[in-house]
Amino acid sequence: MVDEVEGQGGPSPARQSILTDPLDELDAQLNRLRSVADELRGSRGKPVLAGDQVELIEDGPTLLRTYERLQEDAQREVRVLDRPPYVTPPSSQQQLELDRLHAGVGYRAIYGTEVFESQDIMGVLPELQSAGEVSRVLAQVPMKMAIADDDTALIGMTKRSAGDYHLLIRSSGLLDGLIATFEMLWALAIPMPALPFNGDIAGLRPADRDILLLLAGGATDDKISRHLRISPRTTQRRVRALMESLGAQTRFQAGVQAARRRWI
């Protein structure tokens, strides 16, 4: 009966929200970007979209100049997805962001948890936060990206190295999709712990480090139990104890806090 009703009038709004997975939309967006990049690489200099809306950038110096120009041209806000590797040390870009923040340009940045292992980026984040950058953390950042206002986006297309190839995307439906992607990830991310952070935990067992690593990666209790070969009851007890000790409201927050304190 339910199928008959839906067939006559279409899925209900609630049913439609279940059928439309935001992560599926993200995958489709990334596949489209890769297709555009491959076409650009094959045609070298010929626009894929009308009006030179997409430009391929393959060398490091051009990439750095483009990224700096994107920030300098922003009038309202720069939105960033960030993760290693880096073309140049993050500290080399710190002053430009500070200047733009002091000029009244807002910055929102989503960092992958890998940044906790980068001494350079962790060295500049406290000053950027103090100057006004609003930072969040996400376990899986799908790509590197910077968006200036609603006008231009610069994205990296691969994970292999910092300088594989990038796309500069100007006003288009593709840019609108990237902006929507950022906002979706922003809603999923959690606030970056205040930096610098000082603290310690008593009684951290060797196995707890492995549990925290798996939590940061989004593992379920069942997966942790199987991976570490401990009982589900022991897993649940240790996860609860670690979350309480870290003051974390969610499992992912526990992983982030542990990474920040360099326990993992």
Short mmCIF file of C-alpha atoms in Angstrom, two decimals:
data_model
loop_
_atom_site.label_atom_id
_atom_site.label_comp_id
_atom_site.label_asym_id
_atom_site.label_seq_id
_atom_site.Cartn_x
_atom_site.Cartn_y
_atom_site.Cartn_z
CA MET A 1 0.00 0.00 0.00
CA VAL A 2 2.81 2.42 0.83
CA ASP A 3 4.49 1.69 -2.50
CA GLU A 4 1.21 2.31 -4.34
CA VAL A 5 0.69 5.68 -2.65
CA GLU A 6 4.27 6.76 -3.35
CA GLY A 7 3.94 5.63 -6.94
CA GLN A 8 0.87 7.86 -7.41
CA GLY A 9 2.10 10.99 -5.69
CA GLY A 10 5.87 10.53 -5.52
CA PRO A 11 7.95 9.98 -2.38
CA SER A 12 7.03 11.94 0.70
CA PRO A 13 9.46 14.72 1.79
CA ALA A 14 10.67 12.50 4.64
CA ARG A 15 11.21 9.58 2.25
CA GLN A 16 12.98 11.86 -0.24
CA SER A 17 15.42 13.08 2.45
CA ILE A 18 16.34 9.46 3.13
CA LEU A 19 16.86 8.73 -0.57
CA THR A 20 19.09 11.79 -1.03
CA ASP A 21 22.34 11.20 0.84
CA PRO A 22 24.49 14.37 1.08
CA LEU A 23 27.63 12.23 0.85
CA ASP A 24 26.37 10.78 -2.45
CA GLU A 25 25.96 14.33 -3.71
CA LEU A 26 29.54 15.08 -2.62
CA ASP A 27 30.85 12.04 -4.48
CA ALA A 28 29.00 13.14 -7.61
CA GLN A 29 30.46 16.63 -7.32
CA LEU A 30 34.02 15.29 -6.99
CA ASN A 31 33.53 12.98 -9.96
CA ARG A 32 32.35 15.93 -12.04
CA LEU A 33 35.40 17.97 -11.03
CA ARG A 34 37.76 15.14 -11.96
CA SER A 35 36.05 14.83 -15.33
CA VAL A 36 36.49 18.56 -15.98
CA ALA A 37 40.14 18.39 -14.93
CA ASP A 38 40.85 15.42 -17.21
CA GLU A 39 39.21 17.21 -20.14
CA LEU A 40 41.27 20.33 -19.48
CA ARG A 41 44.49 18.35 -19.34
CA GLY A 42 43.62 16.77 -22.66
CA SER A 43 42.82 20.04 -24.43
CA ARG A 44 45.50 22.31 -22.84
CA GLY A 45 44.28 25.88 -22.74
CA LYS A 46 40.89 25.36 -24.37
CA PRO A 47 38.01 26.35 -22.06
CA VAL A 48 35.72 23.53 -21.00
CA LEU A 49 33.04 25.99 -19.91
CA ALA A 50 32.08 29.19 -21.70
CA GLY A 51 33.95 32.32 -20.66
CA ASP A 52 37.09 30.57 -19.36
CA GLN A 53 35.26 29.66 -16.17
CA VAL A 54 37.66 26.81 -15.38
CA GLU A 55 41.45 27.11 -15.54
CA LEU A 56 43.98 24.32 -15.03
CA ILE A 57 46.99 25.10 -12.80
CA GLU A 58 49.85 22.60 -12.72
CA ASP A 59 52.99 24.31 -11.39
CA GLY A 60 53.75 25.40 -7.84
CA PRO A 61 54.70 29.08 -8.39
CA THR A 62 51.52 29.75 -10.39
CA LEU A 63 49.47 27.99 -7.74
CA LEU A 64 50.92 30.13 -4.95
CA ARG A 65 50.36 33.37 -6.87
CA THR A 66 46.79 32.32 -7.65
CA TYR A 67 46.07 31.44 -4.00
CA GLU A 68 47.48 34.76 -2.80
CA ARG A 69 45.50 36.70 -5.40
CA LEU A 70 42.32 34.86 -4.42
CA GLN A 71 42.74 36.01 -0.81
CA GLU A 72 43.68 39.56 -1.81
CA ASP A 73 40.59 39.87 -4.01
CA ALA A 74 38.17 38.62 -1.34
CA GLN A 75 36.01 41.38 0.12
CA ARG A 76 33.84 39.44 2.58
CA GLU A 77 35.01 35.91 3.33
CA VAL A 78 37.50 33.19 2.47
CA ARG A 79 36.38 29.60 3.03
CA VAL A 80 39.06 26.90 3.18
CA LEU A 81 39.30 23.11 3.22
CA ASP A 82 42.79 22.27 4.43
CA ARG A 83 44.93 19.18 4.85
CA PRO A 84 48.54 18.16 4.16
CA PRO A 85 50.62 17.98 2.00
CA TYR A 86 51.60 21.63 1.41
CA VAL A 87 53.38 23.25 -1.53
CA THR A 88 55.13 25.60 0.92
CA PRO A 89 55.13 25.67 4.74
CA PRO A 90 51.84 27.09 6.10
CA SER A 91 53.84 29.68 8.03
CA SER A 92 54.79 31.31 4.71
CA GLN A 93 51.11 32.14 4.12
CA GLN A 94 50.34 33.20 7.70
CA GLN A 95 51.02 36.92 7.31
CA LEU A 96 48.75 37.32 4.30
CA GLU A 97 45.82 35.76 6.15
CA LEU A 98 46.53 37.92 9.21
CA ASP A 99 46.55 41.02 6.99
CA ARG A 100 43.25 40.08 5.38
CA LEU A 101 41.69 39.27 8.77
CA HIS A 102 42.79 42.67 10.08
CA ALA A 103 41.27 44.23 6.94
CA GLY A 104 37.88 42.77 7.92
CA VAL A 105 37.78 39.70 5.67
CA GLY A 106 36.35 36.67 7.47
CA TYR A 107 38.01 33.26 7.33
CA ARG A 108 36.32 29.92 7.93
CA ALA A 109 38.56 26.87 7.72
CA ILE A 110 37.88 23.14 7.95
CA TYR A 111 40.98 21.08 8.75
CA GLY A 112 41.52 17.36 8.36
CA THR A 113 42.74 15.59 11.48
CA GLU A 114 46.12 15.10 9.74
CA VAL A 115 47.01 18.69 10.61
CA PHE A 116 47.50 17.67 14.23
CA GLU A 117 50.66 15.88 13.08
CA SER A 118 52.02 18.99 11.32
CA GLN A 119 54.12 21.09 13.66
CA ASP A 120 54.14 23.93 11.16
CA ILE A 121 50.37 24.31 10.83
CA MET A 122 49.84 23.79 14.56
CA GLY A 123 52.42 26.52 15.13
CA VAL A 124 50.45 29.14 13.17
CA LEU A 125 46.88 28.19 14.12
CA PRO A 126 46.82 29.84 17.57
CA GLU A 127 47.65 33.27 16.13
CA LEU A 128 45.19 32.83 13.27
CA GLN A 129 42.45 31.88 15.72
CA SER A 130 43.25 34.86 17.92
CA ALA A 131 43.05 37.13 14.87
CA GLY A 132 39.58 35.84 14.01
CA GLU A 133 39.81 32.67 11.94
CA VAL A 134 36.92 30.33 12.76
CA SER A 135 38.24 26.77 12.57
CA ARG A 136 36.59 23.37 12.53
CA VAL A 137 37.88 19.80 12.23
CA LEU A 138 36.65 16.90 10.10
CA ALA A 139 37.96 13.34 10.04
CA GLN A 140 37.89 13.11 6.24
CA VAL A 141 38.46 16.29 4.23
CA PRO A 142 37.82 15.19 0.62
CA MET A 143 39.97 17.82 -1.12
CA LYS A 144 41.91 21.03 -0.63
CA MET A 145 39.90 24.10 -1.55
CA ALA A 146 39.74 27.87 -1.06
CA ILE A 147 36.71 29.99 -1.99
CA ALA A 148 36.79 33.79 -2.20
CA ASP A 149 33.37 35.30 -1.47
CA ASP A 150 30.99 33.59 -3.92
CA ASP A 151 33.14 34.41 -6.94
CA THR A 152 36.14 32.10 -7.24
CA ALA A 153 37.32 28.71 -5.99
CA LEU A 154 40.74 27.07 -6.12
CA ILE A 155 40.73 23.31 -5.59
CA GLY A 156 43.31 20.51 -5.52
CA MET A 157 42.25 17.34 -7.27
CA THR A 158 44.48 14.58 -5.84
CA LYS A 159 45.93 13.36 -2.55
CA ARG A 160 49.25 12.08 -3.89
CA SER A 161 51.28 15.27 -3.52
CA ALA A 162 50.80 18.99 -2.91
CA GLY A 163 51.38 20.09 -6.48
CA ASP A 164 49.68 17.52 -8.75
CA TYR A 165 47.13 19.82 -10.36
CA HIS A 166 44.54 22.40 -9.34
CA LEU A 167 41.48 24.01 -10.85
CA LEU A 168 40.57 27.69 -10.62
CA ILE A 169 36.81 27.96 -10.98
CA ARG A 170 34.98 31.22 -11.55
CA SER A 171 31.26 32.01 -11.28
CA SER A 172 29.34 29.02 -12.63
CA GLY A 173 27.02 26.23 -11.60
CA LEU A 174 30.14 24.26 -10.71
CA LEU A 175 31.20 26.97 -8.27
CA ASP A 176 27.73 26.99 -6.71
CA GLY A 177 28.10 23.26 -6.12
CA LEU A 178 31.47 23.74 -4.43
CA ILE A 179 30.06 26.40 -2.13
CA ALA A 180 27.20 24.06 -1.19
CA THR A 181 29.75 21.28 -0.58
CA PHE A 182 31.74 23.48 1.79
CA GLU A 183 28.64 24.44 3.76
CA MET A 184 27.60 20.81 4.04
CA LEU A 185 31.04 19.86 5.39
CA TRP A 186 31.00 22.85 7.73
CA ALA A 187 27.78 21.54 9.27
CA LEU A 188 29.38 18.10 9.74
CA ALA A 189 32.66 19.39 11.23
CA ILE A 190 33.22 20.13 14.91
CA PRO A 191 34.85 23.25 16.40
CA MET A 192 38.64 23.14 16.53
CA PRO A 193 39.86 22.80 20.13
CA ALA A 194 41.19 26.09 21.49
CA LEU A 195 44.91 26.35 20.83
CA PRO A 196 47.32 26.01 22.47
CA PHE A 197 45.89 23.30 24.73
CA ASN A 198 47.55 21.98 27.88
CA GLY A 199 46.35 18.93 29.73
CA ASP A 200 47.08 15.36 30.62
CA ILE A 201 45.21 12.21 31.49
CA ALA A 202 46.03 9.78 34.23
CA GLY A 203 46.08 6.06 33.55
CA LEU A 204 46.22 6.14 29.75
CA ARG A 205 46.82 2.52 28.77
CA PRO A 206 48.74 1.44 25.66
CA ALA A 207 45.53 0.05 24.14
CA ASP A 208 43.76 3.38 24.71
CA ARG A 209 45.95 5.04 22.09
CA ASP A 210 44.75 2.52 19.49
CA ILE A 211 41.13 3.08 20.55
CA LEU A 212 41.53 6.85 20.20
CA LEU A 213 43.11 6.46 16.76
CA LEU A 214 40.16 4.38 15.62
CA LEU A 215 37.68 6.84 17.15
CA ALA A 216 39.30 9.72 15.25
CA GLY A 217 38.85 7.70 12.07
CA GLY A 218 35.14 7.17 12.73
CA ALA A 219 35.30 3.50 13.74
CA THR A 220 32.33 1.89 15.48
CA ASP A 221 32.63 -0.09 18.73
CA ASP A 222 32.20 -3.29 16.74
CA LYS A 223 35.06 -2.40 14.41
CA ILE A 224 37.29 -1.43 17.35
CA SER A 225 36.51 -4.73 19.09
CA ARG A 226 37.38 -6.76 15.99
CA HIS A 227 40.48 -4.77 15.15
CA LEU A 228 41.96 -4.83 18.66
CA ARG A 229 40.57 -8.28 19.53
CA ILE A 230 38.92 -7.14 22.74
CA SER A 231 35.38 -7.82 23.89
CA PRO A 232 32.56 -5.43 22.93
CA ARG A 233 31.86 -4.80 26.62
CA THR A 234 35.49 -3.82 27.27
CA THR A 235 35.44 -1.59 24.20
CA GLN A 236 32.30 0.22 25.30
CA ARG A 237 33.66 0.70 28.82
CA ARG A 238 36.99 2.11 27.62
CA VAL A 239 35.35 4.39 25.04
CA ARG A 240 33.03 5.85 27.67
CA ALA A 241 35.92 6.34 30.11
CA LEU A 242 38.08 8.05 27.49
CA MET A 243 35.25 10.38 26.41
CA GLU A 244 34.57 11.36 30.02
CA SER A 245 38.27 11.98 30.70
CA LEU A 246 38.57 14.15 27.59
CA GLY A 247 35.33 16.04 28.23
CA ALA A 248 34.12 15.00 24.77
CA GLN A 249 30.45 14.95 23.84
CA THR A 250 30.97 12.76 20.76
CA ARG A 251 33.32 9.98 19.74
CA PHE A 252 34.91 12.12 17.05
CA GLN A 253 35.51 14.94 19.54
CA ALA A 254 37.38 12.42 21.70
CA GLY A 255 39.63 11.56 18.79
CA VAL A 256 40.26 15.23 17.98
CA GLN A 257 41.07 16.14 21.57
CA ALA A 258 43.44 13.19 21.84
CA ALA A 259 45.20 14.19 18.63
CA ARG A 260 45.57 17.76 19.82
CA ARG A 261 47.13 16.59 23.09
CA ARG A 262 49.49 14.40 21.03
CA TRP A 263 48.28 11.16 22.56
CA ILE A 264 47.84 9.73 19.07
#
